[in-house]
Tab-separated table of C-alpha atoms in Angstrom:
chain	number	residue	atom	x	y	z
A	464	MET	CA	127.498	93.592	119.729
A	465	SER	CA	128.888	96.359	121.881
A	466	GLY	CA	127.548	99.867	122.317
A	467	THR	CA	130.670	101.531	120.897
A	468	LYS	CA	130.002	103.348	117.629
A	469	THR	CA	132.723	103.188	114.984
A	470	GLY	CA	132.862	104.712	111.546
A	471	LYS	CA	129.615	106.632	111.970
A	472	LYS	CA	129.676	109.932	110.128
A	473	ALA	CA	126.248	111.349	110.899
A	474	THR	CA	125.637	112.778	114.362
A	475	ILE	CA	122.490	111.336	115.926
A	476	VAL	CA	120.429	113.795	117.983
A	477	VAL	CA	117.596	112.234	119.990
A	478	VAL	CA	114.739	114.314	121.417
A	479	PHE	CA	113.174	112.450	124.302
A	480	ASN	CA	111.132	112.786	127.468
A	481	GLN	CA	108.857	110.305	129.201
A	482	LYS	CA	106.133	112.925	129.570
A	483	GLY	CA	103.895	113.926	126.666
A	484	GLY	CA	102.689	117.411	125.811
A	485	ILE	CA	105.991	119.150	126.528
A	486	GLY	CA	106.970	120.156	122.977
A	487	LYS	CA	109.024	117.094	122.083
A	488	THR	CA	107.793	116.730	118.506
A	489	THR	CA	107.727	120.492	117.942
A	490	THR	CA	111.362	120.586	119.028
A	491	SER	CA	112.361	117.661	116.800
A	492	VAL	CA	110.733	119.100	113.693
A	493	ASN	CA	111.889	122.693	114.090
A	494	LEU	CA	115.408	121.672	115.064
A	495	ALA	CA	115.673	119.458	111.984
A	496	VAL	CA	114.349	122.186	109.664
A	497	CYS	CA	116.667	124.820	111.166
A	498	LEU	CA	119.687	122.549	110.814
A	499	ALA	CA	118.735	122.025	107.169
A	500	ALA	CA	118.442	125.786	106.679
A	501	LEU	CA	121.909	126.152	108.202
A	502	GLY	CA	123.280	123.973	105.414
A	503	ARG	CA	123.393	120.574	107.123
A	504	ARG	CA	122.014	117.518	105.360
A	505	VAL	CA	119.471	116.145	107.807
A	506	ILE	CA	117.280	113.080	108.199
A	507	LEU	CA	114.277	113.322	110.556
A	508	VAL	CA	113.232	109.936	111.978
A	509	ASP	CA	109.706	109.705	113.418
A	510	LEU	CA	109.565	106.853	115.957
A	511	ASP	CA	106.197	107.909	117.391
A	512	ALA	CA	103.165	105.914	116.258
A	513	GLN	CA	101.132	109.141	116.373
A	514	SER	CA	103.312	110.365	113.464
A	515	ASN	CA	102.949	114.048	114.326
A	516	ALA	CA	106.497	114.799	113.190
A	517	THR	CA	105.634	113.217	109.843
A	518	THR	CA	102.557	115.372	109.270
A	519	SER	CA	104.392	118.478	110.475
A	520	VAL	CA	106.696	118.342	107.461
A	521	GLY	CA	103.814	117.956	105.039
A	522	LEU	CA	103.274	114.207	104.685
A	523	SER	CA	99.552	113.554	105.108
A	524	SER	CA	99.232	110.060	103.612
A	525	PRO	CA	100.779	106.936	105.156
A	526	ALA	CA	104.212	106.117	103.757
A	527	ALA	CA	104.728	102.704	102.189
A	528	THR	CA	108.132	102.504	103.851
A	529	GLY	CA	109.342	104.304	106.932
A	530	ALA	CA	110.575	103.817	110.486
A	531	TYR	CA	108.691	100.556	111.017
A	532	GLN	CA	110.196	98.889	107.961
A	533	LEU	CA	113.630	100.256	108.916
A	534	LEU	CA	113.394	98.695	112.378
A	535	ARG	CA	112.293	95.364	110.897
A	536	GLY	CA	115.353	95.351	108.652
A	537	GLU	CA	113.291	95.339	105.462
A	538	VAL	CA	114.983	98.489	104.102
A	539	ASP	CA	118.103	100.521	104.785
A	540	VAL	CA	118.059	104.199	105.726
A	541	GLY	CA	118.428	105.389	102.153
A	542	HIS	CA	115.350	103.456	101.026
A	543	ALA	CA	113.348	104.320	104.156
A	544	CYS	CA	113.758	108.047	103.487
A	545	ARG	CA	111.463	110.220	101.445
A	546	PRO	CA	112.005	113.826	100.391
A	547	THR	CA	110.317	116.734	102.137
A	548	PRO	CA	109.407	120.167	100.774
A	549	TYR	CA	112.554	121.502	102.462
A	550	PRO	CA	115.911	121.022	100.710
A	551	ASN	CA	118.548	119.205	102.785
A	552	LEU	CA	115.825	117.514	104.876
A	553	ARG	CA	114.642	113.947	104.358
A	554	LEU	CA	112.107	112.017	106.427
A	555	VAL	CA	111.833	108.481	107.758
A	556	ALA	CA	108.108	108.541	108.383
A	557	GLY	CA	106.187	107.218	111.350
A	558	SER	CA	103.098	105.033	111.087
A	559	ASP	CA	100.506	103.179	113.157
A	560	ASP	CA	102.599	100.020	112.716
A	561	LEU	CA	105.094	101.402	115.245
A	562	SER	CA	102.588	100.490	117.960
A	563	TRP	CA	103.627	96.857	117.385
A	564	ALA	CA	107.341	97.549	117.109
A	565	ASP	CA	107.957	97.159	120.852
A	566	VAL	CA	106.709	93.583	120.784
A	567	GLU	CA	108.508	92.644	117.577
A	568	ILE	CA	111.838	94.161	118.604
A	569	ALA	CA	111.772	92.624	122.069
A	570	VAL	CA	112.143	89.073	120.697
A	571	LYS	CA	115.172	89.895	118.537
A	572	PRO	CA	118.773	89.201	119.622
A	573	ASP	CA	120.227	92.232	121.433
A	574	PRO	CA	116.980	94.185	120.997
A	575	GLN	CA	118.497	97.417	122.350
A	576	TYR	CA	120.805	97.654	119.327
A	577	VAL	CA	118.192	97.215	116.572
A	578	LEU	CA	118.036	100.905	115.658
A	579	GLU	CA	121.801	101.362	115.925
A	580	ARG	CA	122.296	98.545	113.445
A	581	ALA	CA	119.682	100.052	111.143
A	582	LEU	CA	121.248	103.528	111.303
A	583	SER	CA	124.647	102.077	110.387
A	584	THR	CA	123.275	102.109	106.818
A	585	THR	CA	122.877	105.906	106.868
A	586	PRO	CA	124.246	107.379	103.611
A	587	ASP	CA	127.626	109.099	103.834
A	588	ASP	CA	126.197	112.425	102.668
A	589	VAL	CA	124.073	112.834	105.840
A	590	ASP	CA	125.381	115.204	108.528
A	591	VAL	CA	122.732	114.919	111.264
A	592	VAL	CA	119.952	112.466	112.122
A	593	VAL	CA	117.223	113.893	114.392
A	594	ILE	CA	115.019	111.286	116.096
A	595	ASP	CA	111.608	112.077	117.582
A	596	CYS	CA	110.866	109.490	120.299
A	597	PRO	CA	107.504	108.323	121.637
A	598	PRO	CA	106.503	109.789	125.042
A	599	ALA	CA	107.471	106.719	127.069
A	600	PHE	CA	110.677	104.923	127.996
A	601	GLY	CA	109.898	101.761	126.048
A	602	ILE	CA	112.059	99.700	123.734
A	603	LEU	CA	111.913	102.322	120.955
A	604	SER	CA	113.201	105.094	123.217
A	605	VAL	CA	115.875	102.761	124.592
A	606	ASN	CA	116.985	101.990	121.036
A	607	ALA	CA	117.140	105.680	120.179
A	608	SER	CA	119.209	106.426	123.303
A	609	VAL	CA	121.593	103.560	122.584
A	610	ALA	CA	122.171	104.887	119.064
A	611	ALA	CA	122.408	108.557	120.117
A	612	ASP	CA	125.350	110.916	120.270
A	613	VAL	CA	123.271	113.734	121.788
A	614	VAL	CA	120.059	113.569	123.819
A	615	ILE	CA	117.891	116.667	124.263
A	616	LEU	CA	115.233	116.504	126.981
A	617	PRO	CA	112.484	119.115	126.571
A	618	VAL	CA	110.799	120.021	129.842
A	619	VAL	CA	108.070	122.472	130.809
A	620	PRO	CA	108.888	124.217	134.112
A	621	SER	CA	105.949	122.985	136.183
A	622	PRO	CA	105.483	121.579	139.688
A	623	MET	CA	105.616	117.980	138.427
A	624	ALA	CA	108.377	118.551	135.884
A	625	LEU	CA	111.346	118.174	138.207
A	626	ASP	CA	110.336	114.706	139.391
A	627	GLY	CA	109.636	113.521	135.845
A	628	LEU	CA	112.888	115.015	134.615
A	629	HIS	CA	114.878	113.195	137.291
A	630	LYS	CA	113.304	109.896	136.192
A	631	ALA	CA	114.012	110.535	132.515
A	632	TRP	CA	117.566	111.588	133.328
A	633	TRP	CA	118.088	108.486	135.448
A	634	ASN	CA	116.899	106.245	132.613
A	635	ILE	CA	119.203	107.954	130.127
A	636	GLN	CA	122.106	107.523	132.549
A	637	ARG	CA	121.333	103.818	132.829
A	638	VAL	CA	121.504	103.529	129.047
A	639	ARG	CA	124.836	105.350	129.095
A	640	THR	CA	126.215	103.071	131.796
A	641	HIS	CA	125.161	99.774	130.260
A	642	PHE	CA	124.897	100.280	126.494
A	643	ASN	CA	126.261	103.584	125.176
A	644	ARG	CA	129.394	104.931	126.824
A	645	ASP	CA	129.739	107.482	123.979
A	646	LEU	CA	126.585	109.287	125.098
A	647	ASP	CA	128.503	112.131	126.699
A	648	THR	CA	126.497	115.168	125.590
A	649	MET	CA	123.024	115.722	126.994
A	650	GLY	CA	120.998	118.892	127.398
A	651	ILE	CA	117.769	119.987	129.053
A	652	LEU	CA	115.625	122.376	127.026
A	653	PHE	CA	113.002	124.540	128.713
A	654	THR	CA	109.848	124.775	126.584
A	655	MET	CA	106.552	126.674	126.902
A	656	THR	CA	108.109	129.137	129.345
A	657	GLU	CA	106.220	132.144	130.664
A	658	GLU	CA	107.035	135.276	132.623
A	659	SER	CA	105.775	134.421	136.090
A	660	GLU	CA	107.287	134.195	139.556
A	661	LEU	CA	106.328	130.537	139.937
A	662	MET	CA	107.880	129.554	136.619
A	663	HIS	CA	111.064	131.454	137.485
A	664	ARG	CA	111.336	129.567	140.777
A	665	LEU	CA	110.790	126.206	139.074
A	666	THR	CA	113.325	127.059	136.391
A	667	GLU	CA	115.879	127.997	139.031
A	668	ALA	CA	115.217	124.736	140.898
A	669	ILE	CA	115.885	122.664	137.777
A	670	MET	CA	119.008	124.674	136.955
A	671	ALA	CA	120.251	124.190	140.501
A	672	SER	CA	119.821	120.420	140.139
A	673	PHE	CA	121.314	120.008	136.672
A	674	GLY	CA	123.655	122.984	136.308
A	675	GLY	CA	125.484	123.096	132.965
A	676	ARG	CA	123.280	120.365	131.527
A	677	VAL	CA	120.583	123.002	130.947
A	678	LEU	CA	120.831	124.412	127.419
A	679	PRO	CA	121.221	128.212	127.137
A	680	VAL	CA	117.956	128.498	125.196
A	681	MET	CA	114.369	128.781	126.419
A	682	ILE	CA	111.398	128.218	124.116
A	683	PRO	CA	108.604	130.645	125.101
A	684	ARG	CA	104.951	129.668	124.999
A	685	ASP	CA	103.654	130.763	121.594
A	686	PHE	CA	100.182	130.229	120.140
A	687	LYS	CA	101.733	130.211	116.671
A	688	VAL	CA	102.825	126.664	117.500
A	689	ILE	CA	99.166	125.585	117.427
A	690	GLU	CA	98.581	127.264	114.087
A	691	ALA	CA	101.697	125.648	112.625
A	692	ALA	CA	100.485	122.205	113.698
A	693	ALA	CA	97.036	122.873	112.208
A	694	ARG	CA	98.628	123.839	108.886
A	695	ASP	CA	101.102	120.903	108.870
A	696	LEU	CA	104.023	123.320	108.825
A	697	PRO	CA	107.110	123.711	110.993
A	698	LEU	CA	106.812	126.805	113.160
A	699	VAL	CA	110.050	128.246	111.776
A	700	VAL	CA	108.567	128.069	108.272
A	701	LEU	CA	105.148	129.461	109.204
A	702	ASP	CA	106.677	132.507	110.890
A	703	PRO	CA	110.480	132.617	111.373
A	704	ASP	CA	110.165	135.842	113.394
A	705	THR	CA	107.782	134.651	116.106
A	706	PRO	CA	109.439	134.349	119.555
A	707	ALA	CA	109.382	130.548	119.706
A	708	ALA	CA	110.732	130.266	116.148
A	709	LEU	CA	113.611	132.593	116.988
A	710	ALA	CA	114.382	130.396	119.990
A	711	TYR	CA	114.444	127.248	117.835
A	712	GLU	CA	116.757	128.970	115.370
A	713	ARG	CA	119.041	129.730	118.304
A	714	LEU	CA	118.788	126.111	119.505
A	715	ALA	CA	119.996	124.836	116.127
A	716	GLU	CA	122.992	127.159	116.320
A	717	VAL	CA	123.781	125.950	119.854
A	718	VAL	CA	123.592	122.309	118.737
A	719	LEU	CA	125.902	123.024	115.815
A	720	SER	CA	128.330	124.861	118.082
A	721	ARG	CA	128.559	121.723	120.230
A	722	LEU	CA	129.229	119.667	117.109
A	723	ILE	CA	131.863	122.156	115.978
A	724	GLU	CA	133.707	121.542	119.233
A	725	LYS	CA	133.815	117.879	118.202
A	726	GLY	CA	135.559	118.693	114.939
A	727	GLU	CA	132.764	119.745	112.609
A	728	GLY	CA	133.319	122.685	110.281
A	729	GLY	CA	132.610	126.120	111.746
A	730	LEU	CA	129.596	128.286	110.943
A	731	PRO	CA	130.234	131.361	108.788
A	732	GLU	CA	129.244	134.725	110.216
A	733	THR	CA	126.407	135.052	107.714
A	734	ALA	CA	124.924	131.615	108.518
A	735	HIS	CA	122.043	132.924	110.641
A	736	ASP	CA	120.864	135.521	108.111
A	737	GLU	CA	121.130	133.045	105.263
A	738	ALA	CA	119.166	130.446	107.238
A	739	VAL	CA	116.335	132.882	108.019
A	740	ALA	CA	116.205	133.904	104.359
A	741	LEU	CA	115.834	130.238	103.410
A	742	LEU	CA	113.052	129.723	105.961
A	743	ARG	CA	111.150	132.663	104.493
A	744	GLN	CA	111.675	131.278	101.013
A	745	TRP	CA	110.340	127.874	102.069
A	746	ARG	CA	107.202	129.590	103.320
A	747	LYS	CA	106.312	130.816	99.820
A	748	PRO	CA	103.991	128.832	97.532
A	749	ARG	CA	105.681	125.887	95.860
A	750	PRO	CA	104.934	124.806	92.283
A	751	ASP	CA	103.490	121.503	93.493
A	752	ALA	CA	101.416	123.062	96.287
A	753	GLY	CA	98.292	123.217	94.137
A	754	GLN	CA	96.898	126.251	95.930
A	755	PRO	CA	97.134	130.011	95.383
A	756	GLY	CA	97.927	131.021	98.974
A	757	ALA	CA	101.327	130.950	100.643
A	758	LEU	CA	100.099	128.757	103.476
A	759	PRO	CA	98.430	125.365	103.483
A	760	SER	CA	94.867	125.537	104.717
A	761	VAL	CA	94.131	124.713	108.319
A	762	ARG	CA	93.586	120.996	108.651
A	763	GLU	CA	90.093	120.261	109.909
A	764	SER	CA	89.584	117.597	112.529
A	765	PRO	CA	87.453	114.663	111.374
A	766	PRO	CA	83.874	114.771	112.677
A	767	LEU	CA	83.193	112.773	115.792
A	768	GLU	CA	81.194	109.623	115.263
A	769	ALA	CA	77.930	109.300	117.146
A	770	GLY	CA	77.932	106.892	120.048
A	771	PRO	CA	75.463	104.018	120.494
A	772	ALA	CA	71.801	105.005	120.699
A	773	PRO	CA	70.354	104.995	124.260
A	774	GLY	CA	67.737	102.470	125.257
A	775	SER	CA	64.073	103.124	124.686
A	776	ASN	CA	63.416	103.923	128.361
A	777	TRP	CA	66.645	105.921	128.927
A	778	ASP	CA	64.931	109.303	129.317
A	779	GLU	CA	62.334	107.881	131.670
A	780	ASP	CA	64.961	106.183	133.858
A	781	LEU	CA	67.056	109.360	134.027
A	782	THR	CA	64.039	111.475	134.978
A	783	ASN	CA	63.032	109.058	137.704
A	784	THR	CA	66.570	109.072	139.110
A	785	VAL	CA	66.916	112.848	139.154
A	786	ASP	CA	63.431	113.569	140.440
A	787	ASP	CA	63.479	110.947	143.190
A	788	ILE	CA	63.719	113.523	145.977
A	789	PRO	CA	62.478	111.180	148.727
A	790	LEU	CA	65.481	108.950	148.105
A	791	VAL	CA	67.850	111.846	148.864
A	792	SER	CA	65.731	113.021	151.795
A	793	GLY	CA	65.731	109.490	153.148
A	794	LEU	CA	69.497	109.664	153.434
A	795	GLY	CA	69.281	112.818	155.562
A	796	TRP	CA	67.871	111.206	158.703
A	797	LYS	CA	70.372	108.354	158.425
A	798	ILE	CA	73.297	110.775	158.308
A	799	GLY	CA	71.831	112.728	161.239
A	800	ALA	CA	71.364	109.570	163.286
A	801	ALA	CA	74.941	108.514	162.567
A	802	LEU	CA	76.284	111.855	163.765
A	803	MET	CA	74.233	111.611	166.958
A	804	LEU	CA	75.609	108.149	167.647
A	805	VAL	CA	79.168	109.403	167.123
A	806	ALA	CA	78.540	112.285	169.563
A	807	LEU	CA	76.940	109.946	172.095
A	808	GLY	CA	79.900	107.592	171.850
A	809	ALA	CA	82.301	110.457	172.475
A	810	VAL	CA	80.375	111.556	175.613
A	811	LEU	CA	80.188	108.027	176.970
A	812	GLY	CA	83.860	107.466	176.246
A	813	PHE	CA	84.804	110.647	178.090
A	814	ALA	CA	82.638	109.697	181.066
A	815	PHE	CA	84.062	106.177	181.139
A	816	GLY	CA	87.608	107.553	181.014
A	817	ARG	CA	87.005	109.884	183.949
A	818	TRP	CA	85.449	107.076	185.954
A	819	MET	CA	88.437	104.814	185.309
A	820	TYR	CA	90.886	107.582	186.208
A	821	LEU	CA	89.093	108.664	189.416
A	822	GLY	CA	88.350	105.099	190.365
A	823	LEU	CA	92.028	104.186	190.195
């Protein structure tokens, strides 16, 4: 099977970076929700075994079918999807089973095309598929890149970001060279940006290296992102007017503008205002929410389990170790003696050198 895509109607947008903690899942979820608010029919695919994209759109219980079953060929895209609280947005949920997917896919014929074959069953009424990748360039990320039309690489401007970005970019280029010649649109997205001289210099360095590949949107650092994750809500639904949410709304419009250049229908002038109105409407209580407030409650972390009980003489052993001052003092004279020997060796070496020089 070749890497050329034919007859595919939905545009596949992959959000990927090899580094974790850079806003990859936050970008995937909020981009998908914003595209849905802009009137596109969207499927969000969660390929990460941590399933954070899945919980961010309100699914708290494991799905019976999802991305794992889709990759195994047990179901098609239509049957792998489940509805979300947001009209126009469906979800192919992640699960713990994805941890085994790398091993299972690797033994299949042409393993790099498994996801592309699975996505060929995408229903005709879908406009965009957004894929959230795991934070590593394994077989799942390779599959997503092979199937992709657009790859977005979130990156935090930091001292180590440029090196990691070059590696991720190089891997994506290898996929393009060997498996997916149609992967001709890629963009770098700055996330968690701050107003500081160091961050400005790092941003300029990345822009100098990648030029027009840097998207004209920057996602500022925003503590509302943490609250949104704790409430299992997309940021743009929790508060569409917070700075990071406004940036994600702009990102969705930029992505659509790139698709429009490829022949998609244009956005009406009122699209932005209508999308924000929808996001505010989705924030309101829903009939099936089962709670009086407009927001889901903050999800509490499960209590930590106690570790194994220490041995019966643990306290006594620790006290003896800490209070054993003579042991530490005993090291002092040894260190002093070693230093004296080093100094003596240096003096003797100098004297021997002078003797050899003068003697010759």
